[in-house]
PDB file of N, CA and C in Angstrom:
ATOM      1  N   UNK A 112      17.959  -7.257  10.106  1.00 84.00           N
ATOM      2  CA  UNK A 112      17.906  -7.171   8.653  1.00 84.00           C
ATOM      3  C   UNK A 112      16.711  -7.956   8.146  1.00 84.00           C
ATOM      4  N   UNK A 113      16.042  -7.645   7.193  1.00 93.00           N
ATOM      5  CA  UNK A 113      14.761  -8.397   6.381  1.00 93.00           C
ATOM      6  C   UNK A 113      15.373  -9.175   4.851  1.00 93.00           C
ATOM      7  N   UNK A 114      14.815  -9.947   4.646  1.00 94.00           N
ATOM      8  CA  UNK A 114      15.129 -10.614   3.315  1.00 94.00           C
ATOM      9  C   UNK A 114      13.499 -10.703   2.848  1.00 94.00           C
ATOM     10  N   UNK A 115      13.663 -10.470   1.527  1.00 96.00           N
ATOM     11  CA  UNK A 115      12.645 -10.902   0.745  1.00 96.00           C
ATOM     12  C   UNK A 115      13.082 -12.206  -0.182  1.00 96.00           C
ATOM     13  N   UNK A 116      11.765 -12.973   0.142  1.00 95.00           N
ATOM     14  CA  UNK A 116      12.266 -14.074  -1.199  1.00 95.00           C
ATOM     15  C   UNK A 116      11.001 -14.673  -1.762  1.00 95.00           C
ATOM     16  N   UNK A 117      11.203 -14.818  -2.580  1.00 96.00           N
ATOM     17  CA  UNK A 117      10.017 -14.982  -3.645  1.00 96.00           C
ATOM     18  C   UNK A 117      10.208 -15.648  -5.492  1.00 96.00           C
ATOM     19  N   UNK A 118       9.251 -16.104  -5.511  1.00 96.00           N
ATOM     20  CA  UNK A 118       9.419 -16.866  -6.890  1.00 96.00           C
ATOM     21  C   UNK A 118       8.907 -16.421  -8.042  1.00 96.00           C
ATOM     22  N   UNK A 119       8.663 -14.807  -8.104  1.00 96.00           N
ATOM     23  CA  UNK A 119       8.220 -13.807  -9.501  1.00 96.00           C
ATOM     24  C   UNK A 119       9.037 -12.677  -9.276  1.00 96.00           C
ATOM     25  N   UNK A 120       8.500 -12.067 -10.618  1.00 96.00           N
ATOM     26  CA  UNK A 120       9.622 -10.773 -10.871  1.00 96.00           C
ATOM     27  C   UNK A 120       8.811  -9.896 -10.202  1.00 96.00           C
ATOM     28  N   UNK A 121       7.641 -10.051  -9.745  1.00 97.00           N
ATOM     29  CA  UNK A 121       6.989  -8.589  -8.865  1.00 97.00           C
ATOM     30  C   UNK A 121       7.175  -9.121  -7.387  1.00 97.00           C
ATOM     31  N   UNK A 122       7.902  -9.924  -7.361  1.00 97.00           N
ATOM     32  CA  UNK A 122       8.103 -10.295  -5.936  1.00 97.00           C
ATOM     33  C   UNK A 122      10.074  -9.915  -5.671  1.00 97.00           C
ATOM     34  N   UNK A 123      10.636 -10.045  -6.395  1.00 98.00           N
ATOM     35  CA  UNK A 123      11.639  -9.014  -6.805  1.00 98.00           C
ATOM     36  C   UNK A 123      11.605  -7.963  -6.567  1.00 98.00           C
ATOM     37  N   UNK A 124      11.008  -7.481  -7.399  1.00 97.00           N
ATOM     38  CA  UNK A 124      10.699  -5.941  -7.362  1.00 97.00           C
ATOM     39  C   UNK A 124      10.268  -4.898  -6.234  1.00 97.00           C
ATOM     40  N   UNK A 125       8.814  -5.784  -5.313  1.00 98.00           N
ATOM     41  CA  UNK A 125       8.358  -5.191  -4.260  1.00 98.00           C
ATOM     42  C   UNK A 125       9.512  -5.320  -3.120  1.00 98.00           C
ATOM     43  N   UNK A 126      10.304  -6.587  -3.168  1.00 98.00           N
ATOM     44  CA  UNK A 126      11.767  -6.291  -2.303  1.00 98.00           C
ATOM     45  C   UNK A 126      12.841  -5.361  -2.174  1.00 98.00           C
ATOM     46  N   UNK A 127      12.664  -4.822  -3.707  1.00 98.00           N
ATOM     47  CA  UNK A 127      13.478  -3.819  -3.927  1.00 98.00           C
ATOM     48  C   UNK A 127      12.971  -2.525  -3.372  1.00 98.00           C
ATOM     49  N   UNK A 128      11.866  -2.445  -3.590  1.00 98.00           N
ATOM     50  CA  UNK A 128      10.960  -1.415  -3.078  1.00 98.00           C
ATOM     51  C   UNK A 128      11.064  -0.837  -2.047  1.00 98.00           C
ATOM     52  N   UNK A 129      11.230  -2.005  -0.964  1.00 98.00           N
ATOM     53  CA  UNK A 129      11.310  -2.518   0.631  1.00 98.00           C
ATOM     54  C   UNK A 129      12.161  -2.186   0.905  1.00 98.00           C
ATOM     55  N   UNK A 130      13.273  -2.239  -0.085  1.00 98.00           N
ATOM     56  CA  UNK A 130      14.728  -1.540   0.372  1.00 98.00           C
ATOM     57  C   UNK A 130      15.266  -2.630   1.348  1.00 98.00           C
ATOM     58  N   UNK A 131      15.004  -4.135   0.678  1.00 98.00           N
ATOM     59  CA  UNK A 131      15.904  -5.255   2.007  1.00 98.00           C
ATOM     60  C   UNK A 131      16.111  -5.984   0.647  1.00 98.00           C
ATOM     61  N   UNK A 132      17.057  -7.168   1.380  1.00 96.00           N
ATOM     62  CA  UNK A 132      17.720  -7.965   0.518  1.00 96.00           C
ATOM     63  C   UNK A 132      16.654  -8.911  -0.344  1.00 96.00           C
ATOM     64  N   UNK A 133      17.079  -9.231  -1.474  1.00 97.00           N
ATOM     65  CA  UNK A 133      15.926  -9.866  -2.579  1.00 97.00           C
ATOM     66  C   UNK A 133      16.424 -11.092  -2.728  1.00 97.00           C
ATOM     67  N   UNK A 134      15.821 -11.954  -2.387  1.00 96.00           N
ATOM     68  CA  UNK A 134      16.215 -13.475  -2.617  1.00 96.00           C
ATOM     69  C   UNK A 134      14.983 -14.183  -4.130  1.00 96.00           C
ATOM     70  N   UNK A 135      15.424 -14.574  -4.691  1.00 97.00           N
ATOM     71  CA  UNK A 135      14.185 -15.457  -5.421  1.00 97.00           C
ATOM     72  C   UNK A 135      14.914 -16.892  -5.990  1.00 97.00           C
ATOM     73  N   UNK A 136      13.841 -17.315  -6.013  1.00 96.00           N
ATOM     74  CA  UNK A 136      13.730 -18.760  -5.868  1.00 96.00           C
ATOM     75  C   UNK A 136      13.081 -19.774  -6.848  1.00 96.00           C
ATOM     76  N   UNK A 137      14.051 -20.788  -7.565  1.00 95.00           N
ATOM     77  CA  UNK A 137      13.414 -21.193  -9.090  1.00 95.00           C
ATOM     78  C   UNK A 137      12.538 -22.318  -8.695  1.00 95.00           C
ATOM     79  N   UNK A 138      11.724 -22.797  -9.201  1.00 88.00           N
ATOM     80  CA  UNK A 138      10.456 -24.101  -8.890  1.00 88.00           C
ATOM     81  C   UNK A 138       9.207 -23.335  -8.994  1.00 88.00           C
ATOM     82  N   UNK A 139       9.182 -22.364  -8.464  1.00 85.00           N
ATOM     83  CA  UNK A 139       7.935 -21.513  -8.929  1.00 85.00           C
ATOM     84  C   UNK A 139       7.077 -21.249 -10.300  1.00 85.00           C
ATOM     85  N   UNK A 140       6.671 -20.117  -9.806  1.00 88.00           N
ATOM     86  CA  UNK A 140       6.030 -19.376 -10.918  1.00 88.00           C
ATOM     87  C   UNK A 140       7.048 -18.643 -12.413  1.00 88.00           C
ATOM     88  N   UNK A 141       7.904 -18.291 -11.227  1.00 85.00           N
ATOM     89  CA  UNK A 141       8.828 -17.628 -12.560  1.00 85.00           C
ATOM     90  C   UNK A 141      10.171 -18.391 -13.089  1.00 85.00           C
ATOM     91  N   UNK A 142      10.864 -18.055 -14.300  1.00 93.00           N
ATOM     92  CA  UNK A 142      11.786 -18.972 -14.830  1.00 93.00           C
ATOM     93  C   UNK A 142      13.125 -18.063 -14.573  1.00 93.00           C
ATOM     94  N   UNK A 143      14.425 -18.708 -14.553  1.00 95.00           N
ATOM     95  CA  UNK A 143      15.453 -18.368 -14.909  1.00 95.00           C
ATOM     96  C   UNK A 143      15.576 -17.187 -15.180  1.00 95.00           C
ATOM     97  N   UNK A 144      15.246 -17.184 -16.656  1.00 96.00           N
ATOM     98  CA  UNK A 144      15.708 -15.989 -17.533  1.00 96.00           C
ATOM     99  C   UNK A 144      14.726 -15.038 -16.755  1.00 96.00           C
ATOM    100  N   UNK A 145      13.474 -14.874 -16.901  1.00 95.00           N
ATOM    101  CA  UNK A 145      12.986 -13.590 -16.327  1.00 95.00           C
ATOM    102  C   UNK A 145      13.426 -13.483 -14.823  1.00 95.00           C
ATOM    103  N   UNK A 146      13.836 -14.378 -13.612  1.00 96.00           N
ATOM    104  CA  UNK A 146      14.360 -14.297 -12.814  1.00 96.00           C
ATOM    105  C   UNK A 146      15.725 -13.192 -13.093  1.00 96.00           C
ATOM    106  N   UNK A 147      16.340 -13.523 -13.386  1.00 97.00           N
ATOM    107  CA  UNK A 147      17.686 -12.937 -13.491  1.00 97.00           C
ATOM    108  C   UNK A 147      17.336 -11.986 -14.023  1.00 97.00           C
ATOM    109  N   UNK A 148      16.394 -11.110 -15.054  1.00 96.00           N
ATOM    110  CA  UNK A 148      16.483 -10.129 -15.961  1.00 96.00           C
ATOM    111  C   UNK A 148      15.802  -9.366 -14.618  1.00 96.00           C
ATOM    112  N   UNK A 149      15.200  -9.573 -13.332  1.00 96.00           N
ATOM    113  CA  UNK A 149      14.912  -8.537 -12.496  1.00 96.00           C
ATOM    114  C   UNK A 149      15.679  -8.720 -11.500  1.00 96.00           C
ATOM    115  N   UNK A 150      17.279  -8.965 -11.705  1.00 97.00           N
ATOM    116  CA  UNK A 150      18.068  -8.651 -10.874  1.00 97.00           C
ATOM    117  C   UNK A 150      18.040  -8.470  -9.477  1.00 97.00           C
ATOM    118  N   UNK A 151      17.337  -9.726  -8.936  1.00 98.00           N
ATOM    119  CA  UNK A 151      17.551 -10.309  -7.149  1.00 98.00           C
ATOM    120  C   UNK A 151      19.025 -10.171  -7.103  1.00 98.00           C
ATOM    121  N   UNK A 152      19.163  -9.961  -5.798  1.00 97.00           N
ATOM    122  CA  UNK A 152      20.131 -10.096  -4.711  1.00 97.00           C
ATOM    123  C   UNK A 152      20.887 -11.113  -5.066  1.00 97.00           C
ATOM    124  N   UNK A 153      20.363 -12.388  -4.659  1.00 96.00           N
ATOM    125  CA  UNK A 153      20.434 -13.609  -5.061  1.00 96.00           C
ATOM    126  C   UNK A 153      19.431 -14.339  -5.784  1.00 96.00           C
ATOM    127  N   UNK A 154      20.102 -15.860  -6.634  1.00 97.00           N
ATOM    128  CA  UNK A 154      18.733 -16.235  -6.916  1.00 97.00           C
ATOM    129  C   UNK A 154      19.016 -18.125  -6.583  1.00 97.00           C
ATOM    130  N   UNK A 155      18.094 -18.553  -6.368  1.00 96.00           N
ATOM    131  CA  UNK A 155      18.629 -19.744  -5.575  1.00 96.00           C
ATOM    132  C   UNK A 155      18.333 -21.195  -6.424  1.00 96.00           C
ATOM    133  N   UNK A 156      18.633 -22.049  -6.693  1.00 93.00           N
ATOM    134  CA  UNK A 156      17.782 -22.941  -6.824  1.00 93.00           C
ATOM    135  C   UNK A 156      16.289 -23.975  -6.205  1.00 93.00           C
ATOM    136  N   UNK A 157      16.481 -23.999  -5.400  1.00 90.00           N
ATOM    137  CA  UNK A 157      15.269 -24.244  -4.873  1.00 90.00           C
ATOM    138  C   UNK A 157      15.539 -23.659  -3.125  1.00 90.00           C
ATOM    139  N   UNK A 158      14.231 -23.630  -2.481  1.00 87.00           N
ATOM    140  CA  UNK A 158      13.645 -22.783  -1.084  1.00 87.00           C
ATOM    141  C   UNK A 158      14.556 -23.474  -0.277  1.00 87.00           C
ATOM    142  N   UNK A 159      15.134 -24.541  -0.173  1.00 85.00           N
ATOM    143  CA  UNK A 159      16.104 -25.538   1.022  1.00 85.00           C
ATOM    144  C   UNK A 159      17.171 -24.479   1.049  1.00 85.00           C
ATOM    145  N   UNK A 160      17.638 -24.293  -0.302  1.00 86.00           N
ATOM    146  CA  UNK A 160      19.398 -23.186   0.062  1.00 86.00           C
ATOM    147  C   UNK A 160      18.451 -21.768   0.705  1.00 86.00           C
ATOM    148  N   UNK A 161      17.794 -21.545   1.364  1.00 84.00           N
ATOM    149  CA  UNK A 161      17.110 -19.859   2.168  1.00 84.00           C
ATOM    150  C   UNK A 161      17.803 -20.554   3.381  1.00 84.00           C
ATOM    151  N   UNK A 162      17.735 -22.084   4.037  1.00 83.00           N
ATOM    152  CA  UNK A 162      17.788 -22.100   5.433  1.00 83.00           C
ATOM    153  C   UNK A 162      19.418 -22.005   5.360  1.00 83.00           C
ATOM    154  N   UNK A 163      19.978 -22.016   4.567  1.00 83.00           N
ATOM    155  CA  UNK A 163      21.565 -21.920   4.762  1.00 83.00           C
ATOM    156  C   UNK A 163      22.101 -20.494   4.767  1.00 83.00           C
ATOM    157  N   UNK A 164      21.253 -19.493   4.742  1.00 77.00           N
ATOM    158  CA  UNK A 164      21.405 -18.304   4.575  1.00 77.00           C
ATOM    159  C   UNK A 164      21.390 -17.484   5.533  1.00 77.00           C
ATOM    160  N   UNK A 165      19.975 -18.256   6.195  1.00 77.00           N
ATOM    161  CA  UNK A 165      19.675 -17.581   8.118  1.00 77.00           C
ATOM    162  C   UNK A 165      20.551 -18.044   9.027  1.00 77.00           C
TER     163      UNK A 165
END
């Protein structure tokens, strides 16, 4: 299985694209609200909760 994870909504998006699971991740580039309004998979608080995932 592939995961995408990423900290913008076109990084979202191209996961979706990909047709694998969409992870994104807040500290970045993108915020909350536009996080959530492109509907990841998941969305995490920061990159440490990804290693609890693998």
């Amino acid at each position: 299985a592939a995961v995408y994870v990423g900290d913008t909504i076109e990084d979202v998006i191209m996961g979706k694209a990909a047709g694998v699971l969409t992870v994104a991740v807040l500290g970045g580039f993108g915020s909350r609200e536009s996080l959530e309004r492109a509907s990841p998979d998941l969305l995490l608080d920061n990159l440490s909760d990804v290693a609890q995932l693998l």
